[in-house]
Coordinates of C-alpha atoms and ligand atoms in Angstrom, one line a residue:
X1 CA 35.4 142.6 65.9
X2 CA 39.1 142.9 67.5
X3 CA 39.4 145.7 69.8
X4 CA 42.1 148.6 68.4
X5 CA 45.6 148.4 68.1
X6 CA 46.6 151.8 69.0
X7 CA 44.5 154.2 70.8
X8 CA 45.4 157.8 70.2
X9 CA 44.3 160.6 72.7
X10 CA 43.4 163.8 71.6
X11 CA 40.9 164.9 68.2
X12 CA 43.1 168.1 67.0
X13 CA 44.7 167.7 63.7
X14 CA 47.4 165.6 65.3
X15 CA 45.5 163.0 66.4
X16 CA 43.6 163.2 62.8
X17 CA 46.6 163.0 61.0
X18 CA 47.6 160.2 63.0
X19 CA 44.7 158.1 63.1
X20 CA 44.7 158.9 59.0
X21 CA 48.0 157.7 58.9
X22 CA 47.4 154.6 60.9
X23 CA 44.2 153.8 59.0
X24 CA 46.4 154.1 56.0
X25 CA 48.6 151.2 56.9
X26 CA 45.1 149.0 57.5
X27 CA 45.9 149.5 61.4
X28 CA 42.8 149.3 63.9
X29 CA 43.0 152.5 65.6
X30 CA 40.5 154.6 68.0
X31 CA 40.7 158.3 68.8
X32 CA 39.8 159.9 72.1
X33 CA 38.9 163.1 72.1
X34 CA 37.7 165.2 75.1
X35 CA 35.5 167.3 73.6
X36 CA 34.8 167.6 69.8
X37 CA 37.2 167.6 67.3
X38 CA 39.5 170.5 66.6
X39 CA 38.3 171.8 69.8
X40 CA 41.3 173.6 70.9
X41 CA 44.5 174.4 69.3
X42 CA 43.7 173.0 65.9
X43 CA 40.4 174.9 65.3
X44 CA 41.8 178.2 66.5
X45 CA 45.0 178.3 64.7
X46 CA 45.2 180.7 61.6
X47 CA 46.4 178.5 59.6
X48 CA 49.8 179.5 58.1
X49 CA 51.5 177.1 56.0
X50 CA 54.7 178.4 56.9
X51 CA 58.3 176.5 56.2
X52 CA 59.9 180.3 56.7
X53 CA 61.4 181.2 59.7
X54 CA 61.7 177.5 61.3
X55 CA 63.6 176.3 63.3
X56 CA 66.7 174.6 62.0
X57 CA 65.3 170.8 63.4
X58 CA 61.7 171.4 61.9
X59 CA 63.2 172.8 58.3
X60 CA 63.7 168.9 56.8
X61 CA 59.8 167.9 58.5
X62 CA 58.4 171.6 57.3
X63 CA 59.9 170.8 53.9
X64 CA 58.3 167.2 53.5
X65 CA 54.8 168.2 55.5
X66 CA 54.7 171.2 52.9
X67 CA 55.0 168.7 49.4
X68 CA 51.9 167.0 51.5
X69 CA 50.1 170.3 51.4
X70 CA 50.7 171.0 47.7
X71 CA 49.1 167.4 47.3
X72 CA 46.4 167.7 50.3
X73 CA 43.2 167.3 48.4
X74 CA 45.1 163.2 47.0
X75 CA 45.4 163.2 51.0
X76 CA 42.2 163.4 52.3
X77 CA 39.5 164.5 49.5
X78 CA 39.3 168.3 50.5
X79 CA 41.7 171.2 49.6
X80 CA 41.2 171.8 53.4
X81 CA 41.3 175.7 51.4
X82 CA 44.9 175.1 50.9
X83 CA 46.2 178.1 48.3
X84 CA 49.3 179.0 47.6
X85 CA 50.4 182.5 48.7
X86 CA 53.9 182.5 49.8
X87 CA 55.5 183.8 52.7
X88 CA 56.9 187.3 53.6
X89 CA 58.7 188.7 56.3
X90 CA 59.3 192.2 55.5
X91 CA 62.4 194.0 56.6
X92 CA 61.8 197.6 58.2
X93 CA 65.6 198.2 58.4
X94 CA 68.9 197.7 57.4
X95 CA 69.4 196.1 60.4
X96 CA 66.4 193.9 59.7
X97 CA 67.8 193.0 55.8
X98 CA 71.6 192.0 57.7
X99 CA 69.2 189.7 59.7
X100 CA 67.2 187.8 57.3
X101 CA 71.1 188.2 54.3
X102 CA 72.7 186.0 57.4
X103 CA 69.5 183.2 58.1
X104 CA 69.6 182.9 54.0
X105 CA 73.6 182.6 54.0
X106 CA 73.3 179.5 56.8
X107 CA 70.4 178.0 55.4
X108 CA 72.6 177.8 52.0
X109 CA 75.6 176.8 53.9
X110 CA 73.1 173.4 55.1
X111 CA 71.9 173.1 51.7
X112 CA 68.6 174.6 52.4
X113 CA 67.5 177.3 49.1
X114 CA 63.9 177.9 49.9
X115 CA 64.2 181.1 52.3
X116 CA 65.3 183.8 50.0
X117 CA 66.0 187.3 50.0
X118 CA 64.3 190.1 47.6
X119 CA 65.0 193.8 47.6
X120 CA 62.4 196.7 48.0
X121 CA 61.7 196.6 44.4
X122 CA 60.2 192.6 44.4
X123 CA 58.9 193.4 48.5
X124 CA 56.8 196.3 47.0
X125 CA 55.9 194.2 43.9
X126 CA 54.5 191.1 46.0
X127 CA 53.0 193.9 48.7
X128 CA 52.2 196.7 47.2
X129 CA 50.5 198.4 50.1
X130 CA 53.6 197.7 52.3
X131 CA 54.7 201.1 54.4
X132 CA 57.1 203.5 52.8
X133 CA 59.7 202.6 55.4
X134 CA 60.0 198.6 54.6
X135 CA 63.5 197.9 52.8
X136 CA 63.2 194.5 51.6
X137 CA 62.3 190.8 53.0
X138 CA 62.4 186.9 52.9
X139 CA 59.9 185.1 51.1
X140 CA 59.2 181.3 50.7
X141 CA 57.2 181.6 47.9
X142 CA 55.5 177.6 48.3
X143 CA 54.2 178.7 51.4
X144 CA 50.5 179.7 51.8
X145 CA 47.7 179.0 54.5
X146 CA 44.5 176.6 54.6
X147 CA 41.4 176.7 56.4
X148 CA 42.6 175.0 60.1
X149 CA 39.2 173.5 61.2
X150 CA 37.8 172.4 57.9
X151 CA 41.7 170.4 57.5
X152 CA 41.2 168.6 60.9
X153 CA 37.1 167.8 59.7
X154 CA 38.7 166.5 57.1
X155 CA 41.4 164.7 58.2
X156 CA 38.9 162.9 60.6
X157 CA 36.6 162.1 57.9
X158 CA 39.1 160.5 55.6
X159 CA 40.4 158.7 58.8
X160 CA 36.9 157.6 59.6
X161 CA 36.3 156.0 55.7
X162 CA 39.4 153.8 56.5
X163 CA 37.5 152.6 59.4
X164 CA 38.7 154.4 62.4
X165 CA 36.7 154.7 65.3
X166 CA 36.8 158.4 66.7
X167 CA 34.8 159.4 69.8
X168 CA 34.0 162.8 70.6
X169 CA 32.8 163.6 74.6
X170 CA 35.5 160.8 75.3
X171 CA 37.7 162.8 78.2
X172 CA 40.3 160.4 79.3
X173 CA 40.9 160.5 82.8
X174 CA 43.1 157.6 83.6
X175 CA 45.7 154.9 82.1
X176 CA 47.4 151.6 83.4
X177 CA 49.6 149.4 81.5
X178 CA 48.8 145.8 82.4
X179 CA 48.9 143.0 79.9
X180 CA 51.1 144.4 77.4
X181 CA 48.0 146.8 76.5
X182 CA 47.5 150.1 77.7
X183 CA 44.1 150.8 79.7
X184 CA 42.6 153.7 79.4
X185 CA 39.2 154.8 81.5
X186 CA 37.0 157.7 79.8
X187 CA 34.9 160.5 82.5
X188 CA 31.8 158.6 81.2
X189 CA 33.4 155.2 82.6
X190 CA 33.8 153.9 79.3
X191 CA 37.4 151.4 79.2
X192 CA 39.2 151.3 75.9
X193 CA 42.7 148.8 75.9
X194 CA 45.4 149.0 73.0
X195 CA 48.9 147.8 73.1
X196 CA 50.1 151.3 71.7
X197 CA 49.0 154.5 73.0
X198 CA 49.5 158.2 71.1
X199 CA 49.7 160.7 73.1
X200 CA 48.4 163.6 70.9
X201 CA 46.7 165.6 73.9
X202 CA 48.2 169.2 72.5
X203 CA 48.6 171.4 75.6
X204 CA 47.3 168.8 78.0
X205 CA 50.0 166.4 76.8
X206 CA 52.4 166.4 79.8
X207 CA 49.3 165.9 81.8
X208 CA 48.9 162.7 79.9
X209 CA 52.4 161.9 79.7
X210 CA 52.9 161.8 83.7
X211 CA 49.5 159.5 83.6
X212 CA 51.4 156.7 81.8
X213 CA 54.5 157.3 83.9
X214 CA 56.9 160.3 82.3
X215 CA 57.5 164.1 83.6
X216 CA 57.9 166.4 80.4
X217 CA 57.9 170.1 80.8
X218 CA 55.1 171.5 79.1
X219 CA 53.8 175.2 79.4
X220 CA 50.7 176.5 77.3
X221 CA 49.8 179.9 76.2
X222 CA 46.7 181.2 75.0
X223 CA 47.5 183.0 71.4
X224 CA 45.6 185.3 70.3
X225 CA 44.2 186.4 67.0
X226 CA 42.2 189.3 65.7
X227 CA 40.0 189.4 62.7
X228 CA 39.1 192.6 60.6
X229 CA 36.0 193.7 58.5
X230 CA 35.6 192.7 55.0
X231 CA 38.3 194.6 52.7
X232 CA 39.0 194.9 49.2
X233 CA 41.5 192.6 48.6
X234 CA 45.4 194.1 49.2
X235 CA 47.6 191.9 49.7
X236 CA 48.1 187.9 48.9
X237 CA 51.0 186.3 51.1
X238 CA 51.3 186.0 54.2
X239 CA 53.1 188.5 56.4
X240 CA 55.1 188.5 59.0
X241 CA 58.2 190.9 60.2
X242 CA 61.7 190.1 61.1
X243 CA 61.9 191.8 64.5
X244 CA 58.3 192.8 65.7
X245 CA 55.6 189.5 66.8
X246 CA 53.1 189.8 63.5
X247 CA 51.6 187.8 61.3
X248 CA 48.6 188.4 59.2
X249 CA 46.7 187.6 55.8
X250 CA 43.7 188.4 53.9
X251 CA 41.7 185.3 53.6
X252 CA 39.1 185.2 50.7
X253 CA 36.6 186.7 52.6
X254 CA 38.5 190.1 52.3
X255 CA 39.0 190.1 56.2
X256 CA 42.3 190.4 57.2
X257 CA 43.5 187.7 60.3
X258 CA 45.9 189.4 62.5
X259 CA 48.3 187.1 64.6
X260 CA 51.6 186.9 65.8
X261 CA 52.2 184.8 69.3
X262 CA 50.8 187.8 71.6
X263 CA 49.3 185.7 74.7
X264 CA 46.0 186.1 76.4
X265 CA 45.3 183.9 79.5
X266 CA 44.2 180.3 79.7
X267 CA 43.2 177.7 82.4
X268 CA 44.1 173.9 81.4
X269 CA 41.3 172.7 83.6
X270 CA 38.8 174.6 82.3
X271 CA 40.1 175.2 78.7
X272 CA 38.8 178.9 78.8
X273 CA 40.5 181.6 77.3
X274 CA 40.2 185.3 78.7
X275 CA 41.7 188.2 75.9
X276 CA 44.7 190.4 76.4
X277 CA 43.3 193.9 75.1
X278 CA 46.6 195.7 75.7
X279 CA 48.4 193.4 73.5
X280 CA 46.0 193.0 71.2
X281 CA 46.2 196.9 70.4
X282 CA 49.4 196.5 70.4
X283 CA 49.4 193.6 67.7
X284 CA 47.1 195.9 65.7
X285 CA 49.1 199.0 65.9
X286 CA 51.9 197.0 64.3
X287 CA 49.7 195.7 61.9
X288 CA 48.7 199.3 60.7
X289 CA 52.4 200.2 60.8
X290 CA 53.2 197.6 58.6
X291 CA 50.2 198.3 55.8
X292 CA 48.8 202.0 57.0
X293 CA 45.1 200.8 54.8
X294 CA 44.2 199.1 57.7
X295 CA 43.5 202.2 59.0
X296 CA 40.2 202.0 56.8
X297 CA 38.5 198.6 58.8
X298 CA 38.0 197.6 62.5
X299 CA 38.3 194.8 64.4
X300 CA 35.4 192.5 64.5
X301 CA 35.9 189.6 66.1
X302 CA 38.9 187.9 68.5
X303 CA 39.8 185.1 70.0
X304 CA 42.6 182.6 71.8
X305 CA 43.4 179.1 71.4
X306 CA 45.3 177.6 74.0
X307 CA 48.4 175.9 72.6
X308 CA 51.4 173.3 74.6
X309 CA 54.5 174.9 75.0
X310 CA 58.0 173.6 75.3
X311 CA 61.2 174.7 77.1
X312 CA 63.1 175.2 73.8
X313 CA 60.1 175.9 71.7
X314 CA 60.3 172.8 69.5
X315 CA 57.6 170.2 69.8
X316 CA 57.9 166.2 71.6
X317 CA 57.9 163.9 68.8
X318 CA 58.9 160.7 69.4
X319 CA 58.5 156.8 71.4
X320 CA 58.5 158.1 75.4
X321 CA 61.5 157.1 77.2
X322 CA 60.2 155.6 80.1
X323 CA 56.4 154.3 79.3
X324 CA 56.5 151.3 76.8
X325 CA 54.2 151.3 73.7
X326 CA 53.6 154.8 74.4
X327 CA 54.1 157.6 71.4
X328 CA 54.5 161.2 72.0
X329 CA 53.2 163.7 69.6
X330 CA 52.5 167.2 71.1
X331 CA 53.8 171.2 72.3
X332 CA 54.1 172.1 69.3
X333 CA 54.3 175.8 70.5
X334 CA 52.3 177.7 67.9
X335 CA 53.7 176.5 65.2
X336 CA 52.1 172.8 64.6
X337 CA 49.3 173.6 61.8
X338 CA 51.9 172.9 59.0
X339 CA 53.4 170.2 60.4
X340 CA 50.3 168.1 60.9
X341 CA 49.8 166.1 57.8
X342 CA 53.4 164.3 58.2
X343 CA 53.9 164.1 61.9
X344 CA 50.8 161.8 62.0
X345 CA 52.5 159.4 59.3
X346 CA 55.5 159.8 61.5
X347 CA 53.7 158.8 63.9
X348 CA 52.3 156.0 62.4
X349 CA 55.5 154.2 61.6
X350 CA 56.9 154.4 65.1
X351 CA 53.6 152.7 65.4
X352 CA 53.9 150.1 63.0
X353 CA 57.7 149.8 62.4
X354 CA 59.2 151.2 65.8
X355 CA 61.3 153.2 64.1
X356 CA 60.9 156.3 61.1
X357 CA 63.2 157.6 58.7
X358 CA 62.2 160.9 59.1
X359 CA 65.5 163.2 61.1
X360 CA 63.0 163.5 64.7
X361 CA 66.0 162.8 67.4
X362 CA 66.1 166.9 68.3
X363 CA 62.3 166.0 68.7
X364 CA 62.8 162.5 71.2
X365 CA 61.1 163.3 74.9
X366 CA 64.6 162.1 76.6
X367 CA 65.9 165.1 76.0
X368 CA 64.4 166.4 78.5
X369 CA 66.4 163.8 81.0
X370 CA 63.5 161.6 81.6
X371 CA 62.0 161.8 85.1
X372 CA 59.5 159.1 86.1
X373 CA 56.3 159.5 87.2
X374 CA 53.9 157.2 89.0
X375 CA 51.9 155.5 86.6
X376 CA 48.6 154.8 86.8
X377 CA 47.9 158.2 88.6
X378 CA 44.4 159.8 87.5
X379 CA 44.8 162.7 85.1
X380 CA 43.8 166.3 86.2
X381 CA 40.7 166.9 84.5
X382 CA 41.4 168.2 81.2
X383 CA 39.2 170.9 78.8
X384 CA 35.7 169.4 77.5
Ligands
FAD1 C1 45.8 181.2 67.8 C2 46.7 180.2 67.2 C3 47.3 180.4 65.9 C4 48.2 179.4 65.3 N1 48.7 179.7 64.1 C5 49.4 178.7 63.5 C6 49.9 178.9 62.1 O1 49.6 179.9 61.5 N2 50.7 178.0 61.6 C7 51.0 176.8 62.3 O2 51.7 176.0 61.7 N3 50.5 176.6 63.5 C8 49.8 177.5 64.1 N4 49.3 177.3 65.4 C9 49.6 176.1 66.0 C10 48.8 174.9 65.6 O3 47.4 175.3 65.5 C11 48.9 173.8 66.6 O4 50.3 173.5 66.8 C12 48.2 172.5 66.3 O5 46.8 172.8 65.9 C13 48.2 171.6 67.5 O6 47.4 170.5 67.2 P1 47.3 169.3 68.3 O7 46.5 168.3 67.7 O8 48.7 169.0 68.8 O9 46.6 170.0 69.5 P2 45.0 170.4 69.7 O10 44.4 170.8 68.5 O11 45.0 171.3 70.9 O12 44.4 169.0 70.1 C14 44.6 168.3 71.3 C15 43.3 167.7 71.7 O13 43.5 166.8 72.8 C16 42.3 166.8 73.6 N5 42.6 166.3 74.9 C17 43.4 166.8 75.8 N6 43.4 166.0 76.9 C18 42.6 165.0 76.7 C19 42.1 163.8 77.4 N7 42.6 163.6 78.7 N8 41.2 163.0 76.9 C20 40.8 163.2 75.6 N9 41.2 164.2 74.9 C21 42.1 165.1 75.4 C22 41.9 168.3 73.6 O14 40.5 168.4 73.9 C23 42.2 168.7 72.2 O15 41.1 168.7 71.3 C24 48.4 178.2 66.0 C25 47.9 178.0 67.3 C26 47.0 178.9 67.8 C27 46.4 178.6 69.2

């Protein structure tokens, strides 16, 4: 058999999706993966299938990737425990409400309808153990959450039936181009060659990206997330507020999953993550603020995943500027999970076609002026 025609670095969901996506179009495509799937980002993520709040470049792609939600299970054979909750960001102010009135009034003004605005009657009707003090909100009410490691199983699985080859324990550690293909060396001295290379390394992608010859400024943080004990069940959506970092929902289990971008500490060359109790107390107070019954559970488990971050907090998406038949798809800063399933067929027609119809210029890596780097340099060892 023909060796691959694209080979695609990194196993998290982005990877998946790509490879999917490739696989889709009959390509021969081989994943890379460091360690074992989902192990970073994509497996500690919570999950939120969130269009609300985006940022204006990612509405049209949040938008699309959420349609590919509602039809996830056509996708890949699994409801990856997609449901359907909606979205709130609750307003504790008048303040807040002028806020989220003015993001709905120029979202309408570019034709976008899905953020919307409800008054303290409807807030207390979709949360009705919301705190006395909340006056009123934004809710996308397609939005929801899915299960983040059983979506990247089964986007890997579905990939796999349409014959991609992913290997796990497969820690790239240096590329050439030579020959029109792109040669990539693995720790265990394994060499794989592809004319096209996806770069879908999450927080280690700049690393890759300099590698194959391209500087991109990438930072990483380690986000952290909390998880209570079982509760009766109180509240559906998903929750978030307009001026204070939270996020949480109550998954099916009755615990509730506390979030909202507060940062532990992380090492990119070890891939451990060490917790931030402070602010993790302080995530939890704001979460009791919010719904004062969380008073009645603890905390019972914690944890960090480490995540690429970029300069203006949008993700690189898009052909590199410098290295040829090389795709970027990474840094997407905490905020990647809902994108997955259509960056990868993005992906996969800049693959195929060189080009995609999808709006992803705000995304290109040249924005960032495009600095060379020397190619062929061996990659700092990344996470196993
Ligand atoms: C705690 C937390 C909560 C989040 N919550 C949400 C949310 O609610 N909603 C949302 O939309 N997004 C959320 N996100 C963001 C989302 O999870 C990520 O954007 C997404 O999972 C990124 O996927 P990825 O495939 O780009 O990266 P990753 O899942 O990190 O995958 C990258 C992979 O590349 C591999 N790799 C790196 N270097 C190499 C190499 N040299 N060789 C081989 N393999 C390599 C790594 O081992 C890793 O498995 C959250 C993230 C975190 C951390």
């Amino acid at each position: 058999m023909s060796g691959p025609e694209v080979l695609i670095v990194g196993g998290g969901l982005h990877g998946l999706s790509a490879a999917l996506h490739l696989a889709r179009r009959g390509r021969r495509v081989r994943v890379l993966e460091a360690g074992h799937l989902a192990r970073h980002a994509s497996g500690f993520s919570a999950g939120g299938v969130r269009t609300l709040g985006r940022h204006p470049a990612e509405i049209p792609l949040a938008l699309e990737a959420l349609d590919l939600w509602h039809r996830i299970e056509k996708l890949v054979g699994d409801d990856c425990g997609f449901r359907v909750s909606g979205q709130v960001k609750v307003a504790e102010s008048s303040a807040d409400l002028a806020v989220l009135e003015e993001r709905a009034a120029s979202l309408r003004s570019s034709g976008f309808t899905h953020e919307e605005v409800v008054d303290a009657a409807e807030l207390r009707r979709l949360l009705p153990a919301v705190a006395p003090h909340a006056v009123g909100g934004m809710v996308t009410r397609r939005d929801g959450f899915a299960s983040p490691y059983r979506t990247s199983l089964a986007f890997g699985r579905a990939a796999r039936a349409l014959g991609a080859e992913i290997l796990e324990g497969a820690r790239v550690t240096a590329a050439e181009r030579r020959g029109g293909l792109w040669h990539l060396r693995t720790a265990d001295g394994a060499a794989h060659a592809a004319p096209v290379l996806v770069n879908a390394a999450g927080a280690w992608g700049a690393r890759l990206a300099r590698a194959v010859g391209e500087r991109l400024p990438l930072g990483f943080n380690a986000f952290m997330m909390m998880l209570t004990a079982r509760m009766p069940a109180f509240v559906i959506p998903v929750v978030g507020a307009t001026s204070r970092p939270i996020s949480f929902k109550q998954a099916e289990s009755g615990q509730v999953m506390i979030g909202g971008g507060h940062k532990g500490v992380a090492s990119l060359d070890t891939g451990a993550t060490t917790l931030d109790v402070k602010r993790l107390a302080y995530s939890a107070r704001t979460a009791l603020e919010l719904f004062p019954i969380l008073a009645e559970t603890r905390i019972v488990h914690a944890w960090a995943g480490i995540e690429g971050v970029t300069p203006d907090d949008i993700p690189v998406i898009g052909p590199s500027a410098l290295a040829e038949g090389v795709i970027h798809a990474f840094g997407f800063c905490g905020h990647g999970f809902e994108l997955g399933p259509l960056v990868g067929d993005i992906v996969a027609q800049l693959a195929t076609q060189g080009s995609t119809n999808r709006p992803i210029a705000a995304f290109a890596p040249a924005r960032f002026g495009g600095a060379a780097a020397a190619c062929g340099a061996a990659l700092p060892q990344p996470a196993g």
